[in-house]
Amino acid sequence: MNPMRREPLKRSYRLELWFNEIHREHHGITVRIEKTLFSGESPYQRVDVFETVPFGRMLTLDGVVMTTELDEFIYHEMLAHVPLFTHPQPQDILIIGGGDGGSVREARKHSSLRHIRLVEIDEMVLQASREHLPTLSRDLDASNVEITIQDGIEFVKDKGASYDVVLIDSSDPYGPGVGLFEAPFYQDVFKLLRDDGILVVQSESAMAQLDLVKSVCQKLGAIFPIVRVYLATVPTYPLSLWSFTLASKRWDPLRDFSTERARGSGIQTRYYNSEIHQSAFVLPNFVREGLEA
Ligand code: SPD
């Protein structure tokens, strides 16, 4: 045998699909995709549902993580239960966005609610979630839930005061979500809230976009007498430290919060509890200073 002749190299190839969301050009989140369960192009955005090992099923819109089975409960419980346990007797709630159903599922745990209206701009998000995210979407077709397919910005225009709580469960302030972070929209929401109504908006990453959190607070502060930011860690969102901004006509989420009511409600949650409710409003110095600056 010619000693100069090399044996052909035996290699085994494994083709892998990886999802990579880049945040602000320099950092991001990466996860290996086991399977693509849904892919579609709606009039508004690209909608995907992926199966992953570490995050479970994951919904992305235009390549941005919206929700994952791993940590969705943190986000949806904090969005829904903080206002619903601040208002003493919420009966009618409006959820704008939230087509995956996670916020509806949490709201339905409150027996005082007689009507839940979900306004989602993109029917494809509902379809993908109904088919592939049953743990989130399971209550979308409940009898006290009414779904309207419409742009939330249009829906809130020229309506009488008819809601106790409004949740803005939106995507980021790009594309179809941009107007949901603007003052004219907040003005319209103020008008459709009753005299003691409460609004909560998901207000993005306190670590990556503190300027944006501040601008949301300022816009709401010019309209509502009570505005407070609270935080939760959502590992699959940019830099994890997620903010919510609560704007209220009368009830203060700390002063008017009843620990006894929350503890005695019998509502089952994995993240939210009465201590978390109160501590979530305690802001780290850099957030406090960034919002005051
Ligand atoms: N960067 C992604 C932020 C998404 C926040 N809203 C998600 C909606 C889930 N119901």
PDB file of C-alpha atoms and ligand atoms in Angstrom:
ATOM      1  CA  MET A   1       0.000   0.000   0.000  1.00  0.00           C
ATOM      2  CA  ASN A   2       1.270   3.418  -0.942  1.00  0.00           C
ATOM      3  CA  PRO A   3       2.132   5.099   2.377  1.00  0.00           C
ATOM      4  CA  MET A   4       1.484   8.487   0.766  1.00  0.00           C
ATOM      5  CA  ARG A   5      -2.157   7.680   0.034  1.00  0.00           C
ATOM      6  CA  ARG A   6      -4.551   8.777   2.742  1.00  0.00           C
ATOM      7  CA  GLU A   7      -7.709   6.978   3.694  1.00  0.00           C
ATOM      8  CA  PRO A   8     -10.792   9.044   2.849  1.00  0.00           C
ATOM      9  CA  LEU A   9     -11.912  10.926   5.920  1.00  0.00           C
ATOM     10  CA  LYS A  10     -15.142   9.526   7.372  1.00  0.00           C
ATOM     11  CA  ARG A  11     -17.375  12.338   8.594  1.00  0.00           C
ATOM     12  CA  SER A  12     -20.914  12.247   9.825  1.00  0.00           C
ATOM     13  CA  TYR A  13     -23.033  15.306   9.169  1.00  0.00           C
ATOM     14  CA  ARG A  14     -26.016  16.384  11.236  1.00  0.00           C
ATOM     15  CA  LEU A  15     -28.096  19.183   9.828  1.00  0.00           C
ATOM     16  CA  GLU A  16     -29.406  21.414  12.565  1.00  0.00           C
ATOM     17  CA  LEU A  17     -31.826  24.326  12.551  1.00  0.00           C
ATOM     18  CA  TRP A  18     -31.091  27.138  14.992  1.00  0.00           C
ATOM     19  CA  PHE A  19     -33.252  30.162  15.825  1.00  0.00           C
ATOM     20  CA  ASN A  20     -31.333  33.345  16.481  1.00  0.00           C
ATOM     21  CA  GLU A  21     -32.984  36.592  17.595  1.00  0.00           C
ATOM     22  CA  ILE A  22     -30.597  39.529  17.549  1.00  0.00           C
ATOM     23  CA  HIS A  23     -31.350  42.321  19.991  1.00  0.00           C
ATOM     24  CA  ARG A  24     -30.051  45.736  19.022  1.00  0.00           C
ATOM     25  CA  GLU A  25     -27.347  44.276  16.719  1.00  0.00           C
ATOM     26  CA  HIS A  26     -24.997  43.092  19.471  1.00  0.00           C
ATOM     27  CA  HIS A  27     -26.640  40.418  21.610  1.00  0.00           C
ATOM     28  CA  GLY A  28     -29.482  37.993  21.330  1.00  0.00           C
ATOM     29  CA  ILE A  29     -30.990  34.643  22.099  1.00  0.00           C
ATOM     30  CA  THR A  30     -30.187  31.366  20.361  1.00  0.00           C
ATOM     31  CA  VAL A  31     -31.999  28.059  20.589  1.00  0.00           C
ATOM     32  CA  ARG A  32     -31.914  24.853  18.568  1.00  0.00           C
ATOM     33  CA  ILE A  33     -35.152  24.059  16.773  1.00  0.00           C
ATOM     34  CA  GLU A  34     -36.317  20.451  17.010  1.00  0.00           C
ATOM     35  CA  LYS A  35     -39.236  20.949  14.656  1.00  0.00           C
ATOM     36  CA  THR A  36     -41.141  23.724  12.905  1.00  0.00           C
ATOM     37  CA  LEU A  37     -44.812  23.278  13.804  1.00  0.00           C
ATOM     38  CA  PHE A  38     -46.266  26.289  12.002  1.00  0.00           C
ATOM     39  CA  SER A  39     -45.029  28.862   9.545  1.00  0.00           C
ATOM     40  CA  GLY A  40     -47.161  31.455   7.837  1.00  0.00           C
ATOM     41  CA  GLU A  41     -47.069  34.914   6.346  1.00  0.00           C
ATOM     42  CA  SER A  42     -50.061  37.006   7.424  1.00  0.00           C
ATOM     43  CA  PRO A  43     -50.870  40.501   6.083  1.00  0.00           C
ATOM     44  CA  TYR A  44     -49.043  41.854   9.163  1.00  0.00           C
ATOM     45  CA  GLN A  45     -46.109  39.581   9.898  1.00  0.00           C
ATOM     46  CA  ARG A  46     -44.453  36.199   9.665  1.00  0.00           C
ATOM     47  CA  VAL A  47     -45.817  33.788  12.270  1.00  0.00           C
ATOM     48  CA  ASP A  48     -43.854  30.718  13.442  1.00  0.00           C
ATOM     49  CA  VAL A  49     -44.293  28.132  16.161  1.00  0.00           C
ATOM     50  CA  PHE A  50     -41.223  26.024  16.910  1.00  0.00           C
ATOM     51  CA  GLU A  51     -40.630  22.996  19.087  1.00  0.00           C
ATOM     52  CA  THR A  52     -37.481  23.470  21.176  1.00  0.00           C
ATOM     53  CA  VAL A  53     -35.975  21.435  23.997  1.00  0.00           C
ATOM     54  CA  PRO A  54     -35.113  24.132  26.556  1.00  0.00           C
ATOM     55  CA  PHE A  55     -38.071  26.477  25.997  1.00  0.00           C
ATOM     56  CA  GLY A  56     -40.764  24.020  24.906  1.00  0.00           C
ATOM     57  CA  ARG A  57     -42.975  25.405  22.171  1.00  0.00           C
ATOM     58  CA  MET A  58     -42.144  28.939  21.120  1.00  0.00           C
ATOM     59  CA  LEU A  59     -44.201  31.509  19.195  1.00  0.00           C
ATOM     60  CA  THR A  60     -42.249  34.059  17.179  1.00  0.00           C
ATOM     61  CA  LEU A  61     -43.502  37.012  15.119  1.00  0.00           C
ATOM     62  CA  ASP A  62     -41.161  38.330  12.444  1.00  0.00           C
ATOM     63  CA  GLY A  63     -38.376  36.332  14.094  1.00  0.00           C
ATOM     64  CA  VAL A  64     -38.928  37.815  17.569  1.00  0.00           C
ATOM     65  CA  VAL A  65     -39.816  35.603  20.549  1.00  0.00           C
ATOM     66  CA  MET A  66     -43.338  36.394  21.738  1.00  0.00           C
ATOM     67  CA  THR A  67     -43.869  33.588  24.173  1.00  0.00           C
ATOM     68  CA  THR A  68     -42.465  30.223  25.164  1.00  0.00           C
ATOM     69  CA  GLU A  69     -43.919  27.384  27.197  1.00  0.00           C
ATOM     70  CA  LEU A  70     -40.957  27.695  29.572  1.00  0.00           C
ATOM     71  CA  ASP A  71     -41.591  31.174  30.947  1.00  0.00           C
ATOM     72  CA  GLU A  72     -44.895  32.488  29.567  1.00  0.00           C
ATOM     73  CA  PHE A  73     -46.551  32.061  32.953  1.00  0.00           C
ATOM     74  CA  ILE A  74     -44.296  34.711  34.500  1.00  0.00           C
ATOM     75  CA  TYR A  75     -45.226  37.325  31.899  1.00  0.00           C
ATOM     76  CA  HIS A  76     -48.942  36.535  31.654  1.00  0.00           C
ATOM     77  CA  GLU A  77     -49.520  36.189  35.398  1.00  0.00           C
ATOM     78  CA  MET A  78     -47.781  39.487  36.091  1.00  0.00           C
ATOM     79  CA  LEU A  79     -49.608  41.291  33.306  1.00  0.00           C
ATOM     80  CA  ALA A  80     -53.043  40.070  34.414  1.00  0.00           C
ATOM     81  CA  HIS A  81     -53.070  39.514  38.190  1.00  0.00           C
ATOM     82  CA  VAL A  82     -51.412  42.748  39.315  1.00  0.00           C
ATOM     83  CA  PRO A  83     -54.271  44.952  37.990  1.00  0.00           C
ATOM     84  CA  LEU A  84     -56.971  42.350  38.653  1.00  0.00           C
ATOM     85  CA  PHE A  85     -55.957  42.134  42.319  1.00  0.00           C
ATOM     86  CA  THR A  86     -55.594  45.930  42.534  1.00  0.00           C
ATOM     87  CA  HIS A  87     -59.132  46.641  41.300  1.00  0.00           C
ATOM     88  CA  PRO A  88     -61.555  45.598  44.081  1.00  0.00           C
ATOM     89  CA  GLN A  89     -64.291  44.234  41.793  1.00  0.00           C
ATOM     90  CA  PRO A  90     -63.220  43.927  38.121  1.00  0.00           C
ATOM     91  CA  GLN A  91     -66.126  42.887  35.897  1.00  0.00           C
ATOM     92  CA  ASP A  92     -65.172  43.790  32.338  1.00  0.00           C
ATOM     93  CA  ILE A  93     -61.694  43.461  30.903  1.00  0.00           C
ATOM     94  CA  LEU A  94     -60.269  44.329  27.506  1.00  0.00           C
ATOM     95  CA  ILE A  95     -57.090  42.654  26.289  1.00  0.00           C
ATOM     96  CA  ILE A  96     -55.388  44.168  23.264  1.00  0.00           C
ATOM     97  CA  GLY A  97     -52.994  41.801  21.482  1.00  0.00           C
ATOM     98  CA  GLY A  98     -52.476  38.555  23.350  1.00  0.00           C
ATOM     99  CA  GLY A  99     -53.712  36.286  20.537  1.00  0.00           C
ATOM    100  CA  ASP A 100     -51.777  33.382  22.049  1.00  0.00           C
ATOM    101  CA  GLY A 101     -54.398  33.309  24.831  1.00  0.00           C
ATOM    102  CA  GLY A 102     -52.059  33.448  27.850  1.00  0.00           C
ATOM    103  CA  SER A 103     -53.593  36.642  29.265  1.00  0.00           C
ATOM    104  CA  VAL A 104     -57.138  35.371  28.696  1.00  0.00           C
ATOM    105  CA  ARG A 105     -56.268  32.181  30.582  1.00  0.00           C
ATOM    106  CA  GLU A 106     -55.013  34.193  33.566  1.00  0.00           C
ATOM    107  CA  ALA A 107     -57.916  36.682  33.508  1.00  0.00           C
ATOM    108  CA  ARG A 108     -60.430  33.826  33.539  1.00  0.00           C
ATOM    109  CA  LYS A 109     -59.153  32.754  36.946  1.00  0.00           C
ATOM    110  CA  HIS A 110     -60.953  35.821  38.400  1.00  0.00           C
ATOM    111  CA  SER A 111     -64.559  34.844  39.031  1.00  0.00           C
ATOM    112  CA  SER A 112     -65.681  38.490  39.316  1.00  0.00           C
ATOM    113  CA  LEU A 113     -65.080  38.948  35.575  1.00  0.00           C
ATOM    114  CA  ARG A 114     -68.294  38.600  33.587  1.00  0.00           C
ATOM    115  CA  HIS A 115     -66.869  39.513  30.186  1.00  0.00           C
ATOM    116  CA  ILE A 116     -63.412  39.281  28.619  1.00  0.00           C
ATOM    117  CA  ARG A 117     -62.884  40.919  25.241  1.00  0.00           C
ATOM    118  CA  LEU A 118     -59.743  40.119  23.277  1.00  0.00           C
ATOM    119  CA  VAL A 119     -58.857  42.383  20.357  1.00  0.00           C
ATOM    120  CA  GLU A 120     -56.156  40.842  18.179  1.00  0.00           C
ATOM    121  CA  ILE A 121     -55.077  42.339  14.863  1.00  0.00           C
ATOM    122  CA  ASP A 122     -53.766  39.100  13.361  1.00  0.00           C
ATOM    123  CA  GLU A 123     -56.070  36.102  12.993  1.00  0.00           C
ATOM    124  CA  MET A 124     -53.083  33.915  12.113  1.00  0.00           C
ATOM    125  CA  VAL A 125     -51.669  34.336  15.646  1.00  0.00           C
ATOM    126  CA  LEU A 126     -54.930  32.945  17.048  1.00  0.00           C
ATOM    127  CA  GLN A 127     -54.945  30.093  14.547  1.00  0.00           C
ATOM    128  CA  ALA A 128     -51.312  29.104  15.205  1.00  0.00           C
ATOM    129  CA  SER A 129     -51.834  29.317  18.975  1.00  0.00           C
ATOM    130  CA  ARG A 130     -55.086  27.341  18.955  1.00  0.00           C
ATOM    131  CA  GLU A 131     -53.387  24.584  16.949  1.00  0.00           C
ATOM    132  CA  HIS A 132     -49.971  24.467  18.594  1.00  0.00           C
ATOM    133  CA  LEU A 133     -50.031  26.232  21.970  1.00  0.00           C
ATOM    134  CA  PRO A 134     -52.942  24.559  23.773  1.00  0.00           C
ATOM    135  CA  THR A 135     -51.612  25.323  27.253  1.00  0.00           C
ATOM    136  CA  LEU A 136     -51.921  29.035  26.477  1.00  0.00           C
ATOM    137  CA  SER A 137     -54.914  29.128  24.156  1.00  0.00           C
ATOM    138  CA  ARG A 138     -57.187  26.696  26.004  1.00  0.00           C
ATOM    139  CA  ASP A 139     -59.626  29.373  27.231  1.00  0.00           C
ATOM    140  CA  LEU A 140     -59.933  31.406  24.031  1.00  0.00           C
ATOM    141  CA  ASP A 141     -63.273  29.802  23.223  1.00  0.00           C
ATOM    142  CA  ALA A 142     -64.758  30.019  26.724  1.00  0.00           C
ATOM    143  CA  SER A 143     -68.287  31.393  26.972  1.00  0.00           C
ATOM    144  CA  ASN A 144     -67.330  34.690  28.641  1.00  0.00           C
ATOM    145  CA  VAL A 145     -64.583  35.427  26.096  1.00  0.00           C
ATOM    146  CA  GLU A 146     -65.372  37.479  22.996  1.00  0.00           C
ATOM    147  CA  ILE A 147     -62.752  37.845  20.288  1.00  0.00           C
ATOM    148  CA  THR A 148     -62.589  40.754  17.847  1.00  0.00           C
ATOM    149  CA  ILE A 149     -60.144  40.667  14.945  1.00  0.00           C
ATOM    150  CA  GLN A 150     -59.218  44.309  14.604  1.00  0.00           C
ATOM    151  CA  ASP A 151     -56.370  46.734  15.114  1.00  0.00           C
ATOM    152  CA  GLY A 152     -56.516  47.684  18.818  1.00  0.00           C
ATOM    153  CA  ILE A 153     -55.798  51.305  17.921  1.00  0.00           C
ATOM    154  CA  GLU A 154     -59.000  51.441  15.877  1.00  0.00           C
ATOM    155  CA  PHE A 155     -61.028  49.440  18.402  1.00  0.00           C
ATOM    156  CA  VAL A 156     -60.449  51.879  21.280  1.00  0.00           C
ATOM    157  CA  LYS A 157     -61.500  54.976  19.318  1.00  0.00           C
ATOM    158  CA  ASP A 158     -64.751  56.715  20.282  1.00  0.00           C
ATOM    159  CA  LYS A 159     -65.993  54.161  22.789  1.00  0.00           C
ATOM    160  CA  GLY A 160     -67.851  54.936  26.029  1.00  0.00           C
ATOM    161  CA  ALA A 161     -66.352  54.060  29.407  1.00  0.00           C
ATOM    162  CA  SER A 162     -67.070  50.349  29.565  1.00  0.00           C
ATOM    163  CA  TYR A 163     -64.058  48.534  31.055  1.00  0.00           C
ATOM    164  CA  ASP A 164     -62.594  48.142  34.543  1.00  0.00           C
ATOM    165  CA  VAL A 165     -59.233  46.823  33.380  1.00  0.00           C
ATOM    166  CA  VAL A 166     -57.385  47.067  30.061  1.00  0.00           C
ATOM    167  CA  LEU A 167     -54.266  44.985  29.320  1.00  0.00           C
ATOM    168  CA  ILE A 168     -51.943  45.805  26.449  1.00  0.00           C
ATOM    169  CA  ASP A 169     -50.364  42.446  25.646  1.00  0.00           C
ATOM    170  CA  SER A 170     -48.537  43.692  22.598  1.00  0.00           C
ATOM    171  CA  SER A 171     -45.508  42.824  20.549  1.00  0.00           C
ATOM    172  CA  ASP A 172     -42.596  45.272  20.475  1.00  0.00           C
ATOM    173  CA  PRO A 173     -42.967  48.891  19.291  1.00  0.00           C
ATOM    174  CA  TYR A 174     -42.108  48.107  15.676  1.00  0.00           C
ATOM    175  CA  GLY A 175     -44.419  47.277  12.785  1.00  0.00           C
ATOM    176  CA  PRO A 176     -48.061  46.727  13.790  1.00  0.00           C
ATOM    177  CA  GLY A 177     -47.278  47.336  17.504  1.00  0.00           C
ATOM    178  CA  VAL A 178     -45.856  50.833  17.232  1.00  0.00           C
ATOM    179  CA  GLY A 179     -49.034  52.879  17.810  1.00  0.00           C
ATOM    180  CA  LEU A 180     -49.753  50.912  20.996  1.00  0.00           C
ATOM    181  CA  PHE A 181     -46.916  52.827  22.678  1.00  0.00           C
ATOM    182  CA  GLU A 182     -48.164  56.306  21.700  1.00  0.00           C
ATOM    183  CA  ALA A 183     -50.047  58.994  23.651  1.00  0.00           C
ATOM    184  CA  PRO A 184     -53.166  59.199  21.379  1.00  0.00           C
ATOM    185  CA  PHE A 185     -53.797  55.492  21.969  1.00  0.00           C
ATOM    186  CA  TYR A 186     -53.408  55.917  25.740  1.00  0.00           C
ATOM    187  CA  GLN A 187     -55.872  58.841  25.609  1.00  0.00           C
ATOM    188  CA  ASP A 188     -58.444  56.621  23.922  1.00  0.00           C
ATOM    189  CA  VAL A 189     -57.897  53.865  26.484  1.00  0.00           C
ATOM    190  CA  PHE A 190     -58.361  56.391  29.313  1.00  0.00           C
ATOM    191  CA  LYS A 191     -61.783  57.251  27.862  1.00  0.00           C
ATOM    192  CA  LEU A 192     -62.951  53.658  27.649  1.00  0.00           C
ATOM    193  CA  LEU A 193     -61.975  52.899  31.240  1.00  0.00           C
ATOM    194  CA  ARG A 194     -64.598  53.452  33.954  1.00  0.00           C
ATOM    195  CA  ASP A 195     -63.962  56.075  36.679  1.00  0.00           C
ATOM    196  CA  ASP A 196     -61.840  53.657  38.694  1.00  0.00           C
ATOM    197  CA  GLY A 197     -60.331  51.766  35.756  1.00  0.00           C
ATOM    198  CA  ILE A 198     -56.788  50.416  35.467  1.00  0.00           C
ATOM    199  CA  LEU A 199     -54.529  50.005  32.434  1.00  0.00           C
ATOM    200  CA  VAL A 200     -51.431  47.820  32.331  1.00  0.00           C
ATOM    201  CA  VAL A 201     -49.080  47.862  29.365  1.00  0.00           C
ATOM    202  CA  GLN A 202     -46.150  45.563  28.747  1.00  0.00           C
ATOM    203  CA  SER A 203     -43.428  48.206  28.550  1.00  0.00           C
ATOM    204  CA  GLU A 204     -40.387  46.267  27.303  1.00  0.00           C
ATOM    205  CA  SER A 205     -36.978  45.544  28.797  1.00  0.00           C
ATOM    206  CA  ALA A 206     -35.887  47.679  31.749  1.00  0.00           C
ATOM    207  CA  MET A 207     -32.305  46.613  31.069  1.00  0.00           C
ATOM    208  CA  ALA A 208     -32.146  47.021  27.287  1.00  0.00           C
ATOM    209  CA  GLN A 209     -34.678  49.832  26.706  1.00  0.00           C
ATOM    210  CA  LEU A 210     -34.968  51.941  29.819  1.00  0.00           C
ATOM    211  CA  ASP A 211     -35.506  55.068  27.688  1.00  0.00           C
ATOM    212  CA  LEU A 212     -38.566  53.455  26.199  1.00  0.00           C
ATOM    213  CA  VAL A 213     -39.931  52.512  29.637  1.00  0.00           C
ATOM    214  CA  LYS A 214     -39.416  56.121  30.676  1.00  0.00           C
ATOM    215  CA  SER A 215     -41.216  57.466  27.631  1.00  0.00           C
ATOM    216  CA  VAL A 216     -44.193  55.129  28.272  1.00  0.00           C
ATOM    217  CA  CYS A 217     -44.311  56.374  31.899  1.00  0.00           C
ATOM    218  CA  GLN A 218     -44.189  59.994  30.841  1.00  0.00           C
ATOM    219  CA  LYS A 219     -46.966  59.579  28.284  1.00  0.00           C
ATOM    220  CA  LEU A 220     -49.176  57.754  30.783  1.00  0.00           C
ATOM    221  CA  GLY A 221     -48.274  60.207  33.559  1.00  0.00           C
ATOM    222  CA  ALA A 222     -49.655  63.054  31.465  1.00  0.00           C
ATOM    223  CA  ILE A 223     -53.038  61.281  31.325  1.00  0.00           C
ATOM    224  CA  PHE A 224     -53.505  59.151  34.482  1.00  0.00           C
ATOM    225  CA  PRO A 225     -53.169  60.327  38.123  1.00  0.00           C
ATOM    226  CA  ILE A 226     -51.396  57.123  39.245  1.00  0.00           C
ATOM    227  CA  VAL A 227     -48.578  55.535  37.223  1.00  0.00           C
ATOM    228  CA  ARG A 228     -46.255  52.840  38.561  1.00  0.00           C
ATOM    229  CA  VAL A 229     -43.680  50.563  36.935  1.00  0.00           C
ATOM    230  CA  TYR A 230     -43.164  47.002  38.102  1.00  0.00           C
ATOM    231  CA  LEU A 231     -40.731  44.302  37.028  1.00  0.00           C
ATOM    232  CA  ALA A 232     -40.443  40.574  36.501  1.00  0.00           C
ATOM    233  CA  THR A 233     -37.726  38.365  35.071  1.00  0.00           C
ATOM    234  CA  VAL A 234     -38.752  36.773  31.777  1.00  0.00           C
ATOM    235  CA  PRO A 235     -35.700  34.759  30.655  1.00  0.00           C
ATOM    236  CA  THR A 236     -36.522  34.564  26.929  1.00  0.00           C
ATOM    237  CA  TYR A 237     -37.077  38.325  26.495  1.00  0.00           C
ATOM    238  CA  PRO A 238     -34.201  40.726  25.772  1.00  0.00           C
ATOM    239  CA  LEU A 239     -31.893  40.861  28.817  1.00  0.00           C
ATOM    240  CA  SER A 240     -34.656  39.235  30.880  1.00  0.00           C
ATOM    241  CA  LEU A 241     -35.598  42.148  33.138  1.00  0.00           C
ATOM    242  CA  TRP A 242     -39.089  42.933  31.882  1.00  0.00           C
ATOM    243  CA  SER A 243     -41.180  45.963  32.759  1.00  0.00           C
ATOM    244  CA  PHE A 244     -44.905  46.536  33.040  1.00  0.00           C
ATOM    245  CA  THR A 245     -46.441  49.966  33.564  1.00  0.00           C
ATOM    246  CA  LEU A 246     -49.690  50.303  35.489  1.00  0.00           C
ATOM    247  CA  ALA A 247     -51.767  53.461  35.039  1.00  0.00           C
ATOM    248  CA  SER A 248     -54.821  53.930  37.212  1.00  0.00           C
ATOM    249  CA  LYS A 249     -57.642  56.422  37.681  1.00  0.00           C
ATOM    250  CA  ARG A 250     -58.185  55.670  41.379  1.00  0.00           C
ATOM    251  CA  TRP A 251     -56.776  52.431  42.804  1.00  0.00           C
ATOM    252  CA  ASP A 252     -53.126  52.328  43.786  1.00  0.00           C
ATOM    253  CA  PRO A 253     -51.510  48.878  43.357  1.00  0.00           C
ATOM    254  CA  LEU A 254     -49.700  49.174  46.698  1.00  0.00           C
ATOM    255  CA  ARG A 255     -51.951  51.334  48.892  1.00  0.00           C
ATOM    256  CA  ASP A 256     -55.174  49.611  47.825  1.00  0.00           C
ATOM    257  CA  PHE A 257     -53.834  46.074  47.517  1.00  0.00           C
ATOM    258  CA  SER A 258     -55.374  43.554  49.873  1.00  0.00           C
ATOM    259  CA  THR A 259     -53.008  40.731  50.792  1.00  0.00           C
ATOM    260  CA  GLU A 260     -55.945  38.888  52.371  1.00  0.00           C
ATOM    261  CA  ARG A 261     -57.990  39.066  49.191  1.00  0.00           C
ATOM    262  CA  ALA A 262     -55.137  37.752  47.027  1.00  0.00           C
ATOM    263  CA  ARG A 263     -54.277  34.989  49.504  1.00  0.00           C
ATOM    264  CA  GLY A 264     -57.879  33.982  50.028  1.00  0.00           C
ATOM    265  CA  SER A 265     -58.851  33.977  46.346  1.00  0.00           C
ATOM    266  CA  GLY A 266     -57.925  30.335  45.762  1.00  0.00           C
ATOM    267  CA  ILE A 267     -56.442  31.340  42.387  1.00  0.00           C
ATOM    268  CA  GLN A 268     -53.619  29.005  41.384  1.00  0.00           C
ATOM    269  CA  THR A 269     -50.497  30.679  40.012  1.00  0.00           C
ATOM    270  CA  ARG A 270     -46.912  29.556  39.465  1.00  0.00           C
ATOM    271  CA  TYR A 271     -45.227  32.962  39.815  1.00  0.00           C
ATOM    272  CA  TYR A 272     -47.591  35.602  41.160  1.00  0.00           C
ATOM    273  CA  ASN A 273     -48.356  35.808  44.875  1.00  0.00           C
ATOM    274  CA  SER A 274     -49.156  38.620  47.271  1.00  0.00           C
ATOM    275  CA  GLU A 275     -45.486  39.178  48.208  1.00  0.00           C
ATOM    276  CA  ILE A 276     -44.439  39.267  44.537  1.00  0.00           C
ATOM    277  CA  HIS A 277     -47.264  41.756  43.878  1.00  0.00           C
ATOM    278  CA  GLN A 278     -45.765  44.200  46.355  1.00  0.00           C
ATOM    279  CA  SER A 279     -42.070  43.556  45.763  1.00  0.00           C
ATOM    280  CA  ALA A 280     -42.381  43.859  41.976  1.00  0.00           C
ATOM    281  CA  PHE A 281     -42.852  47.609  42.446  1.00  0.00           C
ATOM    282  CA  VAL A 282     -39.562  47.947  44.336  1.00  0.00           C
ATOM    283  CA  LEU A 283     -37.242  49.199  41.611  1.00  0.00           C
ATOM    284  CA  PRO A 284     -33.452  48.800  41.489  1.00  0.00           C
ATOM    285  CA  ASN A 285     -31.571  52.094  41.708  1.00  0.00           C
ATOM    286  CA  PHE A 286     -30.546  52.150  38.040  1.00  0.00           C
ATOM    287  CA  VAL A 287     -34.186  51.786  36.974  1.00  0.00           C
ATOM    288  CA  ARG A 288     -35.379  54.375  39.492  1.00  0.00           C
ATOM    289  CA  GLU A 289     -32.702  56.831  38.395  1.00  0.00           C
ATOM    290  CA  GLY A 290     -33.272  56.119  34.702  1.00  0.00           C
ATOM    291  CA  LEU A 291     -36.980  56.834  35.076  1.00  0.00           C
ATOM    292  CA  GLU A 292     -36.345  60.000  37.083  1.00  0.00           C
ATOM    293  CA  ALA A 293     -33.592  61.325  34.832  1.00  0.00           C
TER     294      ALA A 293
HETATM  295  N1  SPD B   1     -39.607  41.150  22.785  1.00  0.00           N
HETATM  296  C1  SPD B   1     -40.833  40.448  22.913  1.00  0.00           C
HETATM  297  C2  SPD B   1     -41.813  41.099  23.810  1.00  0.00           C
HETATM  298  C3  SPD B   1     -43.152  40.497  23.675  1.00  0.00           C
HETATM  299  C4  SPD B   1     -44.099  40.953  24.692  1.00  0.00           C
HETATM  300  N2  SPD B   1     -45.431  40.491  24.448  1.00  0.00           N
HETATM  301  C5  SPD B   1     -45.597  39.153  24.153  1.00  0.00           C
HETATM  302  C6  SPD B   1     -47.036  38.752  24.056  1.00  0.00           C
HETATM  303  C7  SPD B   1     -47.277  37.415  24.634  1.00  0.00           C
HETATM  304  N3  SPD B   1     -48.640  37.199  24.930  1.00  0.00           N
END
